[in-house]
Short mmCIF file of C-alpha atoms in Angstrom, two decimals:
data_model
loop_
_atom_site.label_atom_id
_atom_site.label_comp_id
_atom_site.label_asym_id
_atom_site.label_seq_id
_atom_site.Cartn_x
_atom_site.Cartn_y
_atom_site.Cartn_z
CA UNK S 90 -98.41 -57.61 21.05
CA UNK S 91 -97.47 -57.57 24.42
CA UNK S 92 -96.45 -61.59 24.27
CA UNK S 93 -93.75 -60.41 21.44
CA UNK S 94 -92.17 -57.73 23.87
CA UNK S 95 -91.71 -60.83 26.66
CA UNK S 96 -90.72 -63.15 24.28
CA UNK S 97 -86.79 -63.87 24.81
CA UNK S 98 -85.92 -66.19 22.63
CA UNK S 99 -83.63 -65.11 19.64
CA UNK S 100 -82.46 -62.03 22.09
CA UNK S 101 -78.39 -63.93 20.01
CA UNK S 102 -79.47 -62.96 17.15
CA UNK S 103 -80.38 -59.58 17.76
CA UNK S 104 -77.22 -58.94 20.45
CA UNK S 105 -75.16 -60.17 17.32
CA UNK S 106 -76.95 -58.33 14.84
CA UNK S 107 -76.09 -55.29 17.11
CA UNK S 108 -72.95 -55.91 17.36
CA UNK S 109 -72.21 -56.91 13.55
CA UNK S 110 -71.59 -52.75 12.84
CA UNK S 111 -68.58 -52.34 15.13
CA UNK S 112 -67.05 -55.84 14.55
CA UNK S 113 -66.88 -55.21 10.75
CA UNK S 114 -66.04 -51.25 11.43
CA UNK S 115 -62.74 -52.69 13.78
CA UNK S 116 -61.94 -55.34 11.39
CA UNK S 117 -62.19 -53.01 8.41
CA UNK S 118 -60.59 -50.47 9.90
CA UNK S 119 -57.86 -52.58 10.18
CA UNK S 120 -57.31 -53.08 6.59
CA UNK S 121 -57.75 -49.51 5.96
CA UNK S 122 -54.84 -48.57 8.73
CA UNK S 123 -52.55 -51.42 6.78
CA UNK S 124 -53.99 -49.48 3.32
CA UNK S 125 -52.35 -46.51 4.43
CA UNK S 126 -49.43 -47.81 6.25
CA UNK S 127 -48.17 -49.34 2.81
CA UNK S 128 -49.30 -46.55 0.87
CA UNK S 129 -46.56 -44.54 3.51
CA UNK S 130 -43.85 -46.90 2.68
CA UNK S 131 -44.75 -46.97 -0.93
CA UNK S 132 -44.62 -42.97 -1.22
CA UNK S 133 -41.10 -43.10 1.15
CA UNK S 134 -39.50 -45.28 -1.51
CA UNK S 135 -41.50 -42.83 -4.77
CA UNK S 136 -39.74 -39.67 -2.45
CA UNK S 137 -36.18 -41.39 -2.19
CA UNK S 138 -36.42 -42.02 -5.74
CA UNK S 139 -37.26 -39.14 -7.19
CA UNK S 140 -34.61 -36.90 -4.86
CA UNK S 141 -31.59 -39.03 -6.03
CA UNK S 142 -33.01 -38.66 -9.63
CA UNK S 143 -32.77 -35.29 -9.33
CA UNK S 144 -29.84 -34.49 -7.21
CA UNK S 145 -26.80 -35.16 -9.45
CA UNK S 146 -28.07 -32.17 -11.74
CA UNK S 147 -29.95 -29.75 -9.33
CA UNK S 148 -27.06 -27.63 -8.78
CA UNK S 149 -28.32 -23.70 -10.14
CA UNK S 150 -32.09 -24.72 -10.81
CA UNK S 151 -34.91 -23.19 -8.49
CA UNK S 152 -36.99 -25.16 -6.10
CA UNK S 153 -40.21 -24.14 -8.54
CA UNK S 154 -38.03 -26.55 -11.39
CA UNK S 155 -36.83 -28.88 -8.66
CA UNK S 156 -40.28 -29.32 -7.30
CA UNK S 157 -41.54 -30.08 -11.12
CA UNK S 158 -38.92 -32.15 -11.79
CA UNK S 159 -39.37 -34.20 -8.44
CA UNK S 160 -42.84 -34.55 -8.79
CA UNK S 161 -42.81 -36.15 -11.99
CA UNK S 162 -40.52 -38.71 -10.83
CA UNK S 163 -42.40 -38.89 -7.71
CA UNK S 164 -45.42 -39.72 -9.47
CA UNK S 165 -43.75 -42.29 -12.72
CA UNK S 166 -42.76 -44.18 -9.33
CA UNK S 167 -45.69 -44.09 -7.59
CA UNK S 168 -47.89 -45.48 -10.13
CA UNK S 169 -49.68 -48.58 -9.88
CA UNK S 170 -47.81 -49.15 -5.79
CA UNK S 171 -50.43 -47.13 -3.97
CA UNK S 172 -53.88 -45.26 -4.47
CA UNK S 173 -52.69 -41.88 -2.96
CA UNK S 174 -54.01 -38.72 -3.83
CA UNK S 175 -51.39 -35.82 -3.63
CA UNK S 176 -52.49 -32.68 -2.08
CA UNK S 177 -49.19 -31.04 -2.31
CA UNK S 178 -45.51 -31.57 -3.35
CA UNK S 179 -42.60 -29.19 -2.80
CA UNK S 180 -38.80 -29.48 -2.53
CA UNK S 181 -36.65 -26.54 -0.65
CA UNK S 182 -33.46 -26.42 -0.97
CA UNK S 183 -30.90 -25.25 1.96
CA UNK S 184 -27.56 -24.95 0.91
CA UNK S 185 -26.40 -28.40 -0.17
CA UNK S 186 -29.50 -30.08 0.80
CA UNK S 187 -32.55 -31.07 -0.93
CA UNK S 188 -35.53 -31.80 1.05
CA UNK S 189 -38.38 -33.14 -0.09
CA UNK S 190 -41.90 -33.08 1.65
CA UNK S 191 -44.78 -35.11 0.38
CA UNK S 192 -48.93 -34.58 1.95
CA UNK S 193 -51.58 -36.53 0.71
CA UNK S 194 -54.30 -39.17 1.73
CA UNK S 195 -55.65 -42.20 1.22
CA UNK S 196 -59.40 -42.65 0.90
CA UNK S 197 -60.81 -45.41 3.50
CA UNK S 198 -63.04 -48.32 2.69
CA UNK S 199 -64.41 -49.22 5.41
CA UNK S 200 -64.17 -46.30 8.45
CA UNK S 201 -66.20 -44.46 6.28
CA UNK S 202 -68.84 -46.01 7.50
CA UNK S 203 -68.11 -43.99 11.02
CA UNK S 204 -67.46 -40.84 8.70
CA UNK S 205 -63.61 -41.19 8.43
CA UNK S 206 -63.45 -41.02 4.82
CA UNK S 207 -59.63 -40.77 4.33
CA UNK S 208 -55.89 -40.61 6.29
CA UNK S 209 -53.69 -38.47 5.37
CA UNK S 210 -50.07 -39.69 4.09
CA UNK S 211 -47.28 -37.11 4.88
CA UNK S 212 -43.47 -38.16 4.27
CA UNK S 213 -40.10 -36.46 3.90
CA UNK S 214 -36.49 -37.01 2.54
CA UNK S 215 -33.33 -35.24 1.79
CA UNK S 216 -30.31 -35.58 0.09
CA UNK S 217 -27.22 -33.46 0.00
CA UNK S 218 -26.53 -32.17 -3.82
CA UNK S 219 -23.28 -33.04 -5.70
CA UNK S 220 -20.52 -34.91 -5.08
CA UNK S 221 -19.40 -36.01 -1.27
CA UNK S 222 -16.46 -38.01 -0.08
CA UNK S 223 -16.86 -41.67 -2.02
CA UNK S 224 -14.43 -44.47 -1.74
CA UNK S 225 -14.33 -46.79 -4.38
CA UNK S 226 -12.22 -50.23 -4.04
CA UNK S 227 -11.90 -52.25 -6.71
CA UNK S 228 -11.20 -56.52 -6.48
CA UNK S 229 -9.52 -57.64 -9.95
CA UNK S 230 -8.92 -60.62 -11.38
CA UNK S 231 -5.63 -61.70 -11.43
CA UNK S 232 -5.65 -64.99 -12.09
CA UNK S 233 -4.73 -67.58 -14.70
CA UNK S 234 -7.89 -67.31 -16.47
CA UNK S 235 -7.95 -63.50 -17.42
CA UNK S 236 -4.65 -64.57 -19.81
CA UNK S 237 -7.14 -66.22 -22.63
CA UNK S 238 -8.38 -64.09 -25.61
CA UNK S 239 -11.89 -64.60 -25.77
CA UNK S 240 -12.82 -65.50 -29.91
CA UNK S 241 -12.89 -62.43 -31.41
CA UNK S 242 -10.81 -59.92 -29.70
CA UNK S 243 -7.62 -59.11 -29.67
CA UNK S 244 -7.00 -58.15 -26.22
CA UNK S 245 -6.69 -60.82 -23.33
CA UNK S 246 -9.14 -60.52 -20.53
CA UNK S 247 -6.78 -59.24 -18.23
CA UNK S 248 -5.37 -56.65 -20.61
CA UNK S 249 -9.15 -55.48 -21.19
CA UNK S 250 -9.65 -55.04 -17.53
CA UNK S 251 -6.49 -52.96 -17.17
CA UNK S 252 -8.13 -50.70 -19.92
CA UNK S 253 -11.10 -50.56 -18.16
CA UNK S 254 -10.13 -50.24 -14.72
CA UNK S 255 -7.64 -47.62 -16.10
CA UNK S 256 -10.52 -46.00 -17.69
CA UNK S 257 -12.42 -45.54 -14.12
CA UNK S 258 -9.72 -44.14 -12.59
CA UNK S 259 -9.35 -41.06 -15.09
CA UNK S 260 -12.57 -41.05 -15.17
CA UNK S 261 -13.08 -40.37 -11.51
CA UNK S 262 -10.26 -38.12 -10.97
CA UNK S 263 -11.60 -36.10 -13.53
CA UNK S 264 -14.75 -35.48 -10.92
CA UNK S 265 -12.34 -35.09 -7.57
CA UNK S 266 -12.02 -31.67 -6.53
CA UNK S 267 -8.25 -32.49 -5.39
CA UNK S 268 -9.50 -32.20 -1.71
CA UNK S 269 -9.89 -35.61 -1.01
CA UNK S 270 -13.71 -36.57 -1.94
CA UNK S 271 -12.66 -39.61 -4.11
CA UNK S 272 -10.47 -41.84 -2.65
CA UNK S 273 -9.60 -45.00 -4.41
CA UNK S 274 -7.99 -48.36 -3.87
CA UNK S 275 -7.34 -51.62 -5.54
CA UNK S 276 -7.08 -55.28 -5.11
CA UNK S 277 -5.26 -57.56 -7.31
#
């Protein structure tokens, strides 16, 4: 017994054996930190998403139907893009603004094995509700090709593009307050 305790040959495998715990904990740990960092950018997007779904018609609804509302579009967008679990969802609103605030985690794969068994996940985003100052320009075709009737129609193409451009226009000044917020141009 005493000749195995001297004995130094194969001391590289045991060193490595040794040291096979912490190399696969950094390298794992790696992919979890990357697991999370997407999950982060894939929950940012799922939060943007879900306030501009929501902000055109949030005008005289409480933040308990907001948050609802957001949520479910938070989650339809979420799905399948990252393996988040939500621990809690809300949306207050502050005059014009919506603000979202997302907190979850992600469960780890391999820093478990050091006893971190998830990272948490915690984005926000706002967006100011109803209609703002937009300026719209539109480039039209003008040239000799927008004179042919395409088969079928009675209009030439340039004719049908005055009705629709036409059609924008009272359209959108239907949504202007009169102080300015749309402002329009064109291009022939």
């Amino acid at each position: 017994m005493n000749s195995f305790f001297k004995n130094r040959s194969g001391n590289v495998a045991m060193i490595f054996a040794l040291c096979l715990i912490p190399i696969v904990v950094l390298m794992g740990g790696a992919i979890d930190f990357s697991r999370q960092r997407g999950t982060e950018g894939f929950a940012q997007d799922a939060l943007d998403a879900a306030l501009l779904a929501i902000a055109p018609e949030a005008a005289g609804k409480s933040e308990g139907q907001l948050t609802q509302e957001g949520r479910r579009w938070f989650e339809n967008h979420l799905q399948g893009a990252g393996n988040m679990d939500i621990d809690g969802f809300r949306i207050v609103v502050d005059g014009d603004n919506l603000t979202a605030y997302v907190d979850g985690h992600v469960d780890t794969a391999f820093l478990g094995l050091i006893g971190i068994t998830e990272m948490e996940v915690h984005r926000t985003a706002s967006v100011t509700i109803g209609l703002t100052k937009v300026e719209i320009v539109m480039v039209l075709d003008t040239t000799g090709s927008m004179m042919a009737t395409p088969a079928g129609q009675s209009q030439t193409k340039l004719e049908a593009l005055q009705d629709a451009s036409l059609d924008m226009v009272n359209t959108l000044s239907g949504l202007s307050n009169g102080d300015g917020n749309i402002v329009m141009g064109m291009v022939p």
